[in-house]
XYZ file of C-alpha atoms in Angstrom:
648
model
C 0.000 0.000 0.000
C 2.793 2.298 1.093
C 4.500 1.325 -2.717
C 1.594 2.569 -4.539
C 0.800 5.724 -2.730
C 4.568 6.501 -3.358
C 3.925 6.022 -7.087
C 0.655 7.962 -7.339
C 2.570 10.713 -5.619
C 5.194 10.898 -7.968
C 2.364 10.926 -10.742
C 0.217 13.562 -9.665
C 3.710 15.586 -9.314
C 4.884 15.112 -12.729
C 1.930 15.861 -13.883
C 0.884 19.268 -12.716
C 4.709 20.243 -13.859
C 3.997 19.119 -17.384
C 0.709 20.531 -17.084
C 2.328 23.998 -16.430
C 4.734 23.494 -18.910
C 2.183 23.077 -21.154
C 0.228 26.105 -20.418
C 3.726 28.670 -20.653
C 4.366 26.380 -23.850
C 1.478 28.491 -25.641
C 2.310 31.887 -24.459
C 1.206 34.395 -26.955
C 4.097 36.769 -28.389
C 2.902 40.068 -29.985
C 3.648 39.554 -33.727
C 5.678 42.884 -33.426
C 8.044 41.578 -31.262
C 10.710 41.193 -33.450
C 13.221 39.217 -32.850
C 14.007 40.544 -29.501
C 14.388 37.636 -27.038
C 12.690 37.420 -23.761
C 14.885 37.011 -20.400
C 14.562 34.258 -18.717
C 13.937 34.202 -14.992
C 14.781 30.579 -14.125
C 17.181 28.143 -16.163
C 17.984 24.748 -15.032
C 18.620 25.878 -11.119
C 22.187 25.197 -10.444
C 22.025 23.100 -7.028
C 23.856 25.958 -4.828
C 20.995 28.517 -5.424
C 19.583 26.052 -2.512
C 22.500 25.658 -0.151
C 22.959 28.843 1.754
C 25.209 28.696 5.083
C 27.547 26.444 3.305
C 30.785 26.677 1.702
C 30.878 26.551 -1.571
C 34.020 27.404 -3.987
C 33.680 27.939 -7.725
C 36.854 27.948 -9.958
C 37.177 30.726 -12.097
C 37.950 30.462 -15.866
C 41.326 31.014 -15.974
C 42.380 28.445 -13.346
C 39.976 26.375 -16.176
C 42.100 27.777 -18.909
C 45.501 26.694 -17.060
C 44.250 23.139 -16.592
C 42.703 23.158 -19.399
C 45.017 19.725 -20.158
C 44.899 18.506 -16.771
C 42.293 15.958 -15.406
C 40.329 17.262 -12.268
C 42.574 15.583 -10.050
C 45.650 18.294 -11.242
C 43.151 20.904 -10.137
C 41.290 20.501 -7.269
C 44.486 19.275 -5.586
C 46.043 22.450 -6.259
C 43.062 24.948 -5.306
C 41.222 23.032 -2.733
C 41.785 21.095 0.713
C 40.378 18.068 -1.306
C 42.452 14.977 -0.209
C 42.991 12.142 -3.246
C 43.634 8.972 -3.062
C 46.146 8.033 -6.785
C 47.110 4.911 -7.703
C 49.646 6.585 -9.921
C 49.464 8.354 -13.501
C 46.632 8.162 -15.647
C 44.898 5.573 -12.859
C 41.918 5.745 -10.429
C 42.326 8.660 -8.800
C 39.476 9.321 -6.254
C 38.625 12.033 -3.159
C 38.128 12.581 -0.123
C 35.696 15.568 1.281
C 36.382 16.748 4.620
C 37.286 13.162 6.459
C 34.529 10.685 4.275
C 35.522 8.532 1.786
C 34.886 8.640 -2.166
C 31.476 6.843 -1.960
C 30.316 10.073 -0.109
C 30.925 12.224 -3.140
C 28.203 13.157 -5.770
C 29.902 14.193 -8.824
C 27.250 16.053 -11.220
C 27.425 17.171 -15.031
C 24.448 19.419 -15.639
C 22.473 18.776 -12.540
C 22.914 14.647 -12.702
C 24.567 12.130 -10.483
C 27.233 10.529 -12.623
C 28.993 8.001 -9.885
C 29.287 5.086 -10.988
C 26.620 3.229 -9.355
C 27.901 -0.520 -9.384
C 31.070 1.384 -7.073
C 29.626 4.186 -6.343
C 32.048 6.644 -7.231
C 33.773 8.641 -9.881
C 37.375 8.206 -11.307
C 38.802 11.617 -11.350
C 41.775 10.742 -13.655
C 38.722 10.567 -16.495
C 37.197 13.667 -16.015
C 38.845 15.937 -18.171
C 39.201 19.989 -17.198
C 38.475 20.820 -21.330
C 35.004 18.686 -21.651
C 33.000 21.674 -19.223
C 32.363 25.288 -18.881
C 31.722 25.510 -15.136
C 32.907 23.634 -11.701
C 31.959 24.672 -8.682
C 32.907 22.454 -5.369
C 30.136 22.526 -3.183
C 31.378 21.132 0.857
C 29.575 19.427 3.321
C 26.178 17.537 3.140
C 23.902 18.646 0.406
C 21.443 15.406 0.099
C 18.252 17.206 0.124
C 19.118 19.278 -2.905
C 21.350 16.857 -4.463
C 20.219 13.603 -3.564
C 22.035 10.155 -2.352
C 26.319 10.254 -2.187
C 26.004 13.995 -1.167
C 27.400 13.652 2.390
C 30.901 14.880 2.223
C 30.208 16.886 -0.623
C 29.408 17.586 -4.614
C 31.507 18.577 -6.896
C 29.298 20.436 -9.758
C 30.389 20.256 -13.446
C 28.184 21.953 -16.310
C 27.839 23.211 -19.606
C 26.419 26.821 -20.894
C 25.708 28.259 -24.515
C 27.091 31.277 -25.959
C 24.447 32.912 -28.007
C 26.850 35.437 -29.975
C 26.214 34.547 -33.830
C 29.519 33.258 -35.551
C 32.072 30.338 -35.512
C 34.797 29.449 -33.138
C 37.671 26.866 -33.546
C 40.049 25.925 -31.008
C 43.103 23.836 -31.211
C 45.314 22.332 -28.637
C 48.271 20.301 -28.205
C 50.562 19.056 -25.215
C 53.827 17.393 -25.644
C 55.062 16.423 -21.696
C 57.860 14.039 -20.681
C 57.257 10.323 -20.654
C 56.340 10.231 -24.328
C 53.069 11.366 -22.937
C 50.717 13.928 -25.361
C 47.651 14.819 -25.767
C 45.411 16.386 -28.464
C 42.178 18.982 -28.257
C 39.588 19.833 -31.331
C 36.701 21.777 -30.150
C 33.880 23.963 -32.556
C 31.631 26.940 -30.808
C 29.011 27.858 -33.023
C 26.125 30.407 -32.756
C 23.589 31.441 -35.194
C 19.636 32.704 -35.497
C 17.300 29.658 -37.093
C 14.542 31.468 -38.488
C 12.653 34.442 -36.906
C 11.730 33.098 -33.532
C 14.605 30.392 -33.002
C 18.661 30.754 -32.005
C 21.191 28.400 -32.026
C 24.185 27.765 -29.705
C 26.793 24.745 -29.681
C 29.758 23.172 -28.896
C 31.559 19.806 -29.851
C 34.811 18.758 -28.154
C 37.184 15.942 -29.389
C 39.815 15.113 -27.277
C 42.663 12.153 -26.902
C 45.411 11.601 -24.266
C 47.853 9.081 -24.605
C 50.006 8.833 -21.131
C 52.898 5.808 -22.299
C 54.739 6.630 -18.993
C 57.914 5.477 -20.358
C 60.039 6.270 -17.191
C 64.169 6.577 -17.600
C 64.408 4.892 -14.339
C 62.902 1.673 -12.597
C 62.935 3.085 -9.139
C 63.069 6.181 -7.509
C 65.346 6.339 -3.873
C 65.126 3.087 -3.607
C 61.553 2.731 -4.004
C 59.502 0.763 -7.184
C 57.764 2.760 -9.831
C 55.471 1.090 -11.540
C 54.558 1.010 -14.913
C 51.100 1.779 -16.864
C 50.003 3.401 -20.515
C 46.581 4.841 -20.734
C 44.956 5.817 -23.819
C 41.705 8.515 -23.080
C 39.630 9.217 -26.239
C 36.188 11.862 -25.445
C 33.274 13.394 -27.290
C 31.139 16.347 -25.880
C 28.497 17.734 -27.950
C 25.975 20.594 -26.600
C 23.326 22.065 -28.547
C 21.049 24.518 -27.399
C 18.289 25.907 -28.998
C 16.162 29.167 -27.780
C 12.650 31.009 -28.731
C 12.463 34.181 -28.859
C 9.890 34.374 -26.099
C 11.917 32.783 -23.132
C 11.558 28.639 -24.171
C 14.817 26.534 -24.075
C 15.819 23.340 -25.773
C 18.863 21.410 -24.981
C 20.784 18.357 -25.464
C 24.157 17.354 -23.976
C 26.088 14.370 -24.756
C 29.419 12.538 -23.360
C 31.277 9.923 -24.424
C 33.951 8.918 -22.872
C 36.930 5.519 -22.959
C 39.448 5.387 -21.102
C 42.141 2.263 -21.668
C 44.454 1.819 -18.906
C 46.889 -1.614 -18.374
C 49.285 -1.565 -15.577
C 53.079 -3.239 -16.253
C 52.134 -3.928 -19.620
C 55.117 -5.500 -20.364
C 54.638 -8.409 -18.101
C 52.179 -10.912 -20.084
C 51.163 -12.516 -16.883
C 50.864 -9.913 -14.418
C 49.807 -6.947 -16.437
C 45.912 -5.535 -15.788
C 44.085 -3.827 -18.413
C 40.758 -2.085 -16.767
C 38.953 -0.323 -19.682
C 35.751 2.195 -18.534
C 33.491 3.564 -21.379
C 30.630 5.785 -20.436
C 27.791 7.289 -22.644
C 25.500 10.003 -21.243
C 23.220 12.190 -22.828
C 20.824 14.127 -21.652
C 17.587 16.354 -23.087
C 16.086 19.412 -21.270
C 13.144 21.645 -21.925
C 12.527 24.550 -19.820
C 9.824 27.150 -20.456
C 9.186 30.212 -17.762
C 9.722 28.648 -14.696
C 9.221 24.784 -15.716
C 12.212 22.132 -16.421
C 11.609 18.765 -17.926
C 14.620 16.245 -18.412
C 15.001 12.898 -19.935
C 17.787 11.443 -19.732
C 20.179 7.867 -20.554
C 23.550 7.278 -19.063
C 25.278 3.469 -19.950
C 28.768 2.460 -17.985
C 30.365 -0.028 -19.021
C 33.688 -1.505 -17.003
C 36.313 -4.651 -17.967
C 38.874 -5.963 -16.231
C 41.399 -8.430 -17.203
C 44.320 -10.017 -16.129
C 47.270 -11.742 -18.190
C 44.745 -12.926 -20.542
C 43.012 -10.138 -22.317
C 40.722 -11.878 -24.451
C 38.314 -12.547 -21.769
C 37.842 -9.849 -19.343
C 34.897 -9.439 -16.639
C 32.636 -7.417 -17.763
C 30.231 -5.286 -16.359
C 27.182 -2.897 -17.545
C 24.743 -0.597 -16.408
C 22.042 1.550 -17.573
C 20.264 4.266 -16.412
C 16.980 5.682 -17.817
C 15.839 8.858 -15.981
C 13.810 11.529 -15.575
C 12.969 14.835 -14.120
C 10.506 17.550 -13.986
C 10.828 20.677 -11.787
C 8.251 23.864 -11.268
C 9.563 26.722 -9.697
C 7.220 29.396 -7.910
C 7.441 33.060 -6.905
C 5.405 33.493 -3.536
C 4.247 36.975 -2.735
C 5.736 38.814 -5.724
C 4.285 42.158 -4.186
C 6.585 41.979 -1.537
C 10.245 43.243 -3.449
C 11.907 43.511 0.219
C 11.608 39.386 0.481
C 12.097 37.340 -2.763
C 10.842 33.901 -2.166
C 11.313 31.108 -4.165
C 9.553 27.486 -4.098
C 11.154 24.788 -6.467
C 9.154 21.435 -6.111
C 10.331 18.186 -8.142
C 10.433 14.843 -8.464
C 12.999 12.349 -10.021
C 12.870 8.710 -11.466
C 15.471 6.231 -12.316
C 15.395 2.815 -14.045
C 18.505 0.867 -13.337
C 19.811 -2.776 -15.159
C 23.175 -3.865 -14.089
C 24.153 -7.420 -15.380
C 27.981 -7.838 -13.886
C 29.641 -11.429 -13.745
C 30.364 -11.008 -9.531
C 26.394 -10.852 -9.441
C 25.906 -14.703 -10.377
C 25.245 -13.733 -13.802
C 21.694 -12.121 -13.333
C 20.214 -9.047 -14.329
C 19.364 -6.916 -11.737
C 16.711 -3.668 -12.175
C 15.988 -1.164 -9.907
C 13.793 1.329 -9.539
C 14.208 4.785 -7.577
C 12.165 7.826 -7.209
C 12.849 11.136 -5.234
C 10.208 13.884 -4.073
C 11.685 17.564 -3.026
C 10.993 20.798 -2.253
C 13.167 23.983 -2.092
C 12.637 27.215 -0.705
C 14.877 30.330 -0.777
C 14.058 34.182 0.931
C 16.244 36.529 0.526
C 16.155 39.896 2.071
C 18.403 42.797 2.409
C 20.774 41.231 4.364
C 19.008 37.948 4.713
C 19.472 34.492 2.463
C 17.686 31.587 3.864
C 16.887 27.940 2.572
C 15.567 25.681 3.967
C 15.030 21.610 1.980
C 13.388 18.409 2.162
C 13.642 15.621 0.109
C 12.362 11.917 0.263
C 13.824 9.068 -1.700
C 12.484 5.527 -2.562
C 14.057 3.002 -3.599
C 13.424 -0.580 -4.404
C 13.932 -3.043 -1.896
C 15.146 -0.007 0.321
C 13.794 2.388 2.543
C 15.798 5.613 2.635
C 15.447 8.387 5.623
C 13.599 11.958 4.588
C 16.344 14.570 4.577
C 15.692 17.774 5.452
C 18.155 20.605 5.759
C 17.951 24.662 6.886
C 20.974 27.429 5.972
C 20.912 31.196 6.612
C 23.458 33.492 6.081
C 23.538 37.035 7.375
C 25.371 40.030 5.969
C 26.912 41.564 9.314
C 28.440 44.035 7.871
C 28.083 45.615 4.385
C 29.968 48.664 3.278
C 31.052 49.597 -0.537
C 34.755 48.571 0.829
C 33.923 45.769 3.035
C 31.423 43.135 3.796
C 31.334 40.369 6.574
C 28.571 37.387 5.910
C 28.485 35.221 9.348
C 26.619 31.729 8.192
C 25.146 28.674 9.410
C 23.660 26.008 8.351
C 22.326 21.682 9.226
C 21.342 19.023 7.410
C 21.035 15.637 7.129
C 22.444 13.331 4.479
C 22.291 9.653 3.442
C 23.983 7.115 0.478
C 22.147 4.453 -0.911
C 24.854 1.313 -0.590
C 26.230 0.634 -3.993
C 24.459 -2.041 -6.042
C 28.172 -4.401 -5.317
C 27.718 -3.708 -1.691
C 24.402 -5.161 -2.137
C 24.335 -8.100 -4.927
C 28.023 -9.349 -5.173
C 28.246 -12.956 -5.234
C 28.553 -14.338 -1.210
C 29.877 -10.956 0.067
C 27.151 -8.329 -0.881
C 24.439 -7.713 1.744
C 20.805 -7.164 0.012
C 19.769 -5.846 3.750
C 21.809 -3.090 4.334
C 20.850 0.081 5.551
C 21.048 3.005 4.077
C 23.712 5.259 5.684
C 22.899 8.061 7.259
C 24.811 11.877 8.565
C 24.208 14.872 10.088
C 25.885 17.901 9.363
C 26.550 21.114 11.093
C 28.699 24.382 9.788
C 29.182 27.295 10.603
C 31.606 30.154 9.467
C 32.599 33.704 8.465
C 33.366 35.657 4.967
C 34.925 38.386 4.226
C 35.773 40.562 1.284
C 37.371 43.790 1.257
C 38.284 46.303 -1.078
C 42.071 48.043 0.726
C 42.973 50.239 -1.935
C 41.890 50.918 -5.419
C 44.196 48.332 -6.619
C 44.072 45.838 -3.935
C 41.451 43.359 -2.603
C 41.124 41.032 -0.238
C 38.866 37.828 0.535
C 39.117 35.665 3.215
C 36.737 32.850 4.142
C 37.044 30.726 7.531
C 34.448 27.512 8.369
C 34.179 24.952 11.200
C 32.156 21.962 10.450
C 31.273 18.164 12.277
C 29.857 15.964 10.231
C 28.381 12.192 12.181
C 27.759 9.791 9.840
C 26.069 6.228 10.929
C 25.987 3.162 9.797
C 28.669 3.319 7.104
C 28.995 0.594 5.245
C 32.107 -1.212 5.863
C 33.504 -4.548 3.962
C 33.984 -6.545 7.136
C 37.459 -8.963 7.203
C 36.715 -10.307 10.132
C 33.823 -12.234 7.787
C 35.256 -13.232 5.070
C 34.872 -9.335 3.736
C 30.761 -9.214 3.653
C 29.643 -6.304 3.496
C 27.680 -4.414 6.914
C 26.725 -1.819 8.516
C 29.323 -1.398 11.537
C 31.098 2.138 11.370
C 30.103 5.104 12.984
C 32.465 8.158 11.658
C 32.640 11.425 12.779
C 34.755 13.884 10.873
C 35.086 17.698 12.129
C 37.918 20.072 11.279
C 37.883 23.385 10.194
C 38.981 24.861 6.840
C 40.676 28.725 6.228
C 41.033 30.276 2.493
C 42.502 33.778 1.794
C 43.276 35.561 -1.339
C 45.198 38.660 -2.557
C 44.412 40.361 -5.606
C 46.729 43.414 -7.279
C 46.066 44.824 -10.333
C 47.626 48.427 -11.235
C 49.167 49.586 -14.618
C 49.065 46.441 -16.758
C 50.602 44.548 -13.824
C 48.658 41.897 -11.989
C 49.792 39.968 -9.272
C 48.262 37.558 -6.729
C 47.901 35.239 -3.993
C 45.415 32.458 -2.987
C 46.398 30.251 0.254
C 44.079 27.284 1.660
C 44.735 25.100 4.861
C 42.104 22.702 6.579
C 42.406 20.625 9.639
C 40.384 17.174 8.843
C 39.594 14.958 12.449
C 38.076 11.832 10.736
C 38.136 8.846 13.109
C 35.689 5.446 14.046
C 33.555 5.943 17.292
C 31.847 2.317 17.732
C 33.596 -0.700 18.595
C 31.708 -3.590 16.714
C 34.341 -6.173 17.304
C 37.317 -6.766 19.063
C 39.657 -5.426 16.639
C 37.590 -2.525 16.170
C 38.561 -1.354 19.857
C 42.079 -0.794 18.217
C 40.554 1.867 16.221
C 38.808 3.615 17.628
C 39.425 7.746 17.713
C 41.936 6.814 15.043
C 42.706 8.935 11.790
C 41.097 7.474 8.963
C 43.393 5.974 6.137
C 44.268 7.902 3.159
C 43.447 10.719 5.047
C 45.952 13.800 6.224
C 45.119 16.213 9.090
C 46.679 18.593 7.770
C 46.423 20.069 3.870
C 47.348 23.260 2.686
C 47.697 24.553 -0.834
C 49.475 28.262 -2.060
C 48.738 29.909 -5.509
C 50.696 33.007 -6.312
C 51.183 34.304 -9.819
C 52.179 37.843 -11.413
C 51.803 38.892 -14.949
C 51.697 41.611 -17.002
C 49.886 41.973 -20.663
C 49.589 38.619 -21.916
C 51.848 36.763 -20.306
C 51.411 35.181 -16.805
C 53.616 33.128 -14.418
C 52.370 30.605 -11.524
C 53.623 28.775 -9.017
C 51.034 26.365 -7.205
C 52.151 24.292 -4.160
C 50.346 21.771 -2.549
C 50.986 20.066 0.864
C 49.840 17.547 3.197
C 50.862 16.008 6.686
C 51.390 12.665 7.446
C 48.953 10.181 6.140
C 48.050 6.670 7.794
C 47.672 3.698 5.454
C 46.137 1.457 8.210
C 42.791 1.973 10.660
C 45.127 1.537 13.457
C 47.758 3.769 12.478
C 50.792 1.444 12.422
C 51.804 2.330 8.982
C 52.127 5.812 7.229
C 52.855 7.805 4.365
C 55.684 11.080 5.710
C 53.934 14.511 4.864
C 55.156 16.106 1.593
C 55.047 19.136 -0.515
C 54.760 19.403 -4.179
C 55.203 22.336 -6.462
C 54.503 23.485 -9.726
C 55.547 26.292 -11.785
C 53.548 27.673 -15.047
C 54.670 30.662 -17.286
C 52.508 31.332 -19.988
C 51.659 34.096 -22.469
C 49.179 34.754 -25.316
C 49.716 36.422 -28.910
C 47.169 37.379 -31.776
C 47.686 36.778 -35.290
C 45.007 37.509 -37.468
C 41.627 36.460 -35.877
C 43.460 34.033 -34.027
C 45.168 33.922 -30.342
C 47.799 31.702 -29.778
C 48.620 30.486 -25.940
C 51.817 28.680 -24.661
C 52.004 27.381 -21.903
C 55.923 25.490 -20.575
C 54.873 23.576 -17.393
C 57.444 22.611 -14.961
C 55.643 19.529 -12.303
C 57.220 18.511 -9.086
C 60.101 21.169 -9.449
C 61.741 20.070 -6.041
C 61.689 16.264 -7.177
C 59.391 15.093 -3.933
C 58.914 11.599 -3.520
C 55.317 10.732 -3.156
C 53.811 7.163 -3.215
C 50.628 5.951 -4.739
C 47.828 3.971 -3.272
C 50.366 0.492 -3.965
C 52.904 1.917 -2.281
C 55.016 2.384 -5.300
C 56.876 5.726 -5.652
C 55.188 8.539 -8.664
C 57.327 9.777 -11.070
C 59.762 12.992 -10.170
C 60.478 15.931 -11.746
C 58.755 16.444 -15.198
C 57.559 18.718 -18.168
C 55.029 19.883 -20.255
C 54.567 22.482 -23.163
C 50.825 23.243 -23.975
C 49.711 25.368 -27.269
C 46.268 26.358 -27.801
C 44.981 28.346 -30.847
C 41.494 29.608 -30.684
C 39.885 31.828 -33.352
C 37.982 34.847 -32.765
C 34.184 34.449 -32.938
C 33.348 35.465 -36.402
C 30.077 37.839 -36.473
C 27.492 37.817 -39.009
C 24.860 40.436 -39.583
């Protein structure tokens, strides 16, 4: 009974959004209107709108330009307190927000979940900086806006049209040491289709082929291992616009990435080869969005014998609609905004570790999201409610404020706050592998509280300031845990709580052509287990979490004049245990970069080089196995990009 009122809910939702889509769908436009178009109030709500009292960063486009070759590992490590865990170049690289582990990470392109649900999680080393427009790293719990895997964090990737008329080309190239190289086509196109219509696109090629051919075997005694990984991509966007506000949009990515460890060994070697294919349609008209959209991952893994690898594929069929209101528009000293939605999913999985069955799932989600502002006022507060098949997730609710304490045209203070409660739905291994997974798990479940202080301030006329400070404690129960002491089943034993607090400041200078700058980052992570559910567990208990420093700090500093630009980015982090009970570690290290770059017109095209200098000092760090990363190394980037051509 409690099934089918869930699914007569979700009906009765998705259709009074359709039905209002409908309705704005036949808008009259006066027929002297021209070909002036409308602005739009609401487009496909980014999830922060949602979020206030937390911390949220977003990278600005030239820290996308400089990493424009890098994966998103190379960036966030260098301009956030993100810890990753790397199993060396070109492999699974995966993160770490505030103390949790990867599984409590929602990674989103365009307002979609895109972990890999048999694992749960996202390979950073396959995400590449060139394939999106926008990233914004949103920290602590967001579940209620975001949905499940959103308890340590989000990280927020999307794409945006540029609705100038004309053509744009770009072409890039990196050569780098290691016989490594990598190549970038990409097309921006805009142009009016007819009277009432406008088009915008992009389409993005890109390859990377990392051979890792080392000159040495070992570094300081130490193994390094290696690995060749080929990376091919395709991103095409297309976005299409009416003249009186309506918006149609597709996005697709493809992705393959081929990676085999000590390839050289026929016996040995391991060849894991992930291929993803999402796309994704939107319609959005006033204040309504409808999505539909298809996501396959695909994942084989072989060893010695390539010819017959394990294989393993999902599907995902979804679906969204969203109506957003304005309450009391009379009132213009409190906006307030109410977005209600609903979401469905249709999973198939078929994996060899599951017995060889197919497996389907269902899931739906229900939400509401309200936002007042006032004059010095932002508040939000969330709720969301999840079912899933076979499962029973918790309701989630969450409330932020933040309050503008002081606000001057050469300073401003914002205290904020906010709680909220977060949960993951176990990954479909944790729950169907062959004699380990547990179909009865529960789902896990956090709390999370913050609190902090901003500040930005204008010192001179060519100096200004931000700084940004926020405590946080984060409880998370009944985290799923693959038990040893069984035979590795999977259960519900660990209760985590992670608290810490996190400081960013920046410096900006600008005066006579000359710009100069400064961006510094530390955070203090306490992550440790708080229940005892066996013997050995006692052992661990207020223990740091593996993989996982205390402390991590990161400096950016960079001056330039005109065109040309240099950067030197350091990263650093303290010690890092590689064992619940803290026996064995990893010593702290530092590693630095240094960019210069500079840019030069010919013709309606600019030309950017870029010589990269990585690990300048020649640190040794370790992956994941233990094995030592590669030293000192180099890269020289070259992008050419066109000017966007006009047309009358």
């Amino acid at each position: 009974m409690k099934k089918i009122l869930h699914e007569r809910a979700m009906l009765v939702l998705v259709g009074l959004l359709i039905r209002q889509a409908t309705m704005a769908q036949f808008v009259s436009v006066p027929a002297d209107s021209g070909r002036v178009l409308s602005a739009v109030t609401v487009r496909a709500i980014a999830p922060e709108r949602f979020l206030a009292g937390q911390k949220l960063q977003r990278v600005d486009s030239a820290t996308l330009l400089q990493f424009r070759f890098g994966a998103l590992t190379d960036l966030l490590a260098f301009s956030s307190p993100l810890a990753f865990r790397n199993y060396g170049p070109g492999q699974l690289a995966t993160v770490s927000f505030r103390g949790t582990s990867a599984n409590h990470t929602a990674v989103l392109w365009n307002g979609i979940n895109i972990n890999q649900p048999n694992l749960g999680q996202t390979d950073f080393s396959t995400l590449p900086v060139a394939g999106f427009d926008r990233l914004a790293v949103q920290y602590g719990s967001s579940a209620s806006v975001v949905g499940s895997d959103a308890v340590g964090g989000s990280v927020l990737l999307s794409s945006g049209p540029d609705w100038r008329s004309g053509l744009g080309v770009s072409l890039g190239q990196q050569l780098a040491s290691f016989q490594n190289n990598q190549t970038q086509l990409g097309l921006r196109y805009g142009t009016p289709t007819g009277r009432v219509w406008q088009l915008s696109g992009k389409t993005l090629a890109y390859r990377s082929q990392l051979n890792n051919q080392y000159p040495y075997a070992e570094r300081r005694n130490y193994f390094v291992e290696q690995s060749r990984t080929g990376q091919r991509g395709f991103i095409q966007d297309v976005y299409l616009r009416h003249r009186n506000g309506r918006q149609v949009s597709v996005n697709t990515w493809l992705t393959d990435n081929d990676l085999v460890v000590t390839p050289q060994d026929t016996i040995a070697r391991e060849r894991t080869r992930t291929q993803s294919a999402r796309l994704l349609a939107t319609y959005e008209a006033d204040r309504t969005t409808l999505r539909l959209g298809w996501i396959r991952d695909r994942f084989d893994y072989a060893k010695g014998n390539f010819s017959t690898p394990s294989r393993t594929r999902t599907d995902r069929l979804l679906g969204r609609a969203e109506r957003e209101f304005r309450l009391w528009p009379g009132r213009s000293s409190l906006l307030t905004d109410l977005r209600i939605g609903g979401e469905w999913s249709h999973y198939r999985t078929y994996t060899d570790g599951y017995g060889g069955q197919l497996i389907t799932e269902n899931r739906q989600d229900v939400y509401a999201l309200l936002r007042m502002q006032a004059t010095r006022w932002l508040v939000s507060a969330t709720i969301r409610q999840a079912f899933v098949t076979r499962f029973n997730p918790p309701l989630t609710p969450s409330l932020g404020a933040e309050h503008q304490i002081i606000r001057q045209n050469r300073l401003t203070l914002t205290a904020k706050a906010s709680a909220g409660r977060s949960y993951r739905v176990p990954t479909l291994n944790e729950r169907y592998w062959e004699g380990l997974g547990n179909p009865d798990l529960r789902p896990e479940n956090g709390l999370n509280l913050e609190t902090g202080l901003s500040l930005t301030a204008t010192l001179t006329d060519q100096l200004r300031m931000t700084a940004d400070v926020t405590a946080y404690r984060n409880r998370i129960d009944d985290w799923s845990y693959w038990n040893p002491d069984y035979g590795y089943r999977v259960e519900n034993l660990q209760l985590v709580v992670a608290r810490g607090a996190e400081l960013t400041t920046s410096l900006a200078y600008d005066h006579k052509g000359w710009r100069a700058g400064i961006r510094a980052g530390y955070a203090l992570t306490r992550s440790a287990q708080q229940r005892a559910y066996s013997t050995y567990a006692q052992d661990v208990i207020d223990k740091q979490l593996p993989y996982v420093p205390i402390h991590t700090g990161t400096i950016n500093a960079y001056v330039g004049r005109g065109p040309t630009r240099l950067t030197v980015q350091t990263q650093a982090t303290s010690r890092r245990y590689i064992t619940f009970d803290e026996s064995q570690s990893f010593d702290g290290v530092s590693l630095t970069n240094v960019l210069l770059e500079s840019t030069v017109r010919v013709g309606p095209a600019s030309i950017r080089v870029q010589g990269q200098a990585n690990n300048v000092f020649d640190a040794l760090l370790f992956s994941v196995k233990r094995n030592a990363l590669p030293g000192r190394n180099f890269a020289i980037n070259l992008l050419i990009n066109s000017s966007f051509v006009s047309h009358d």
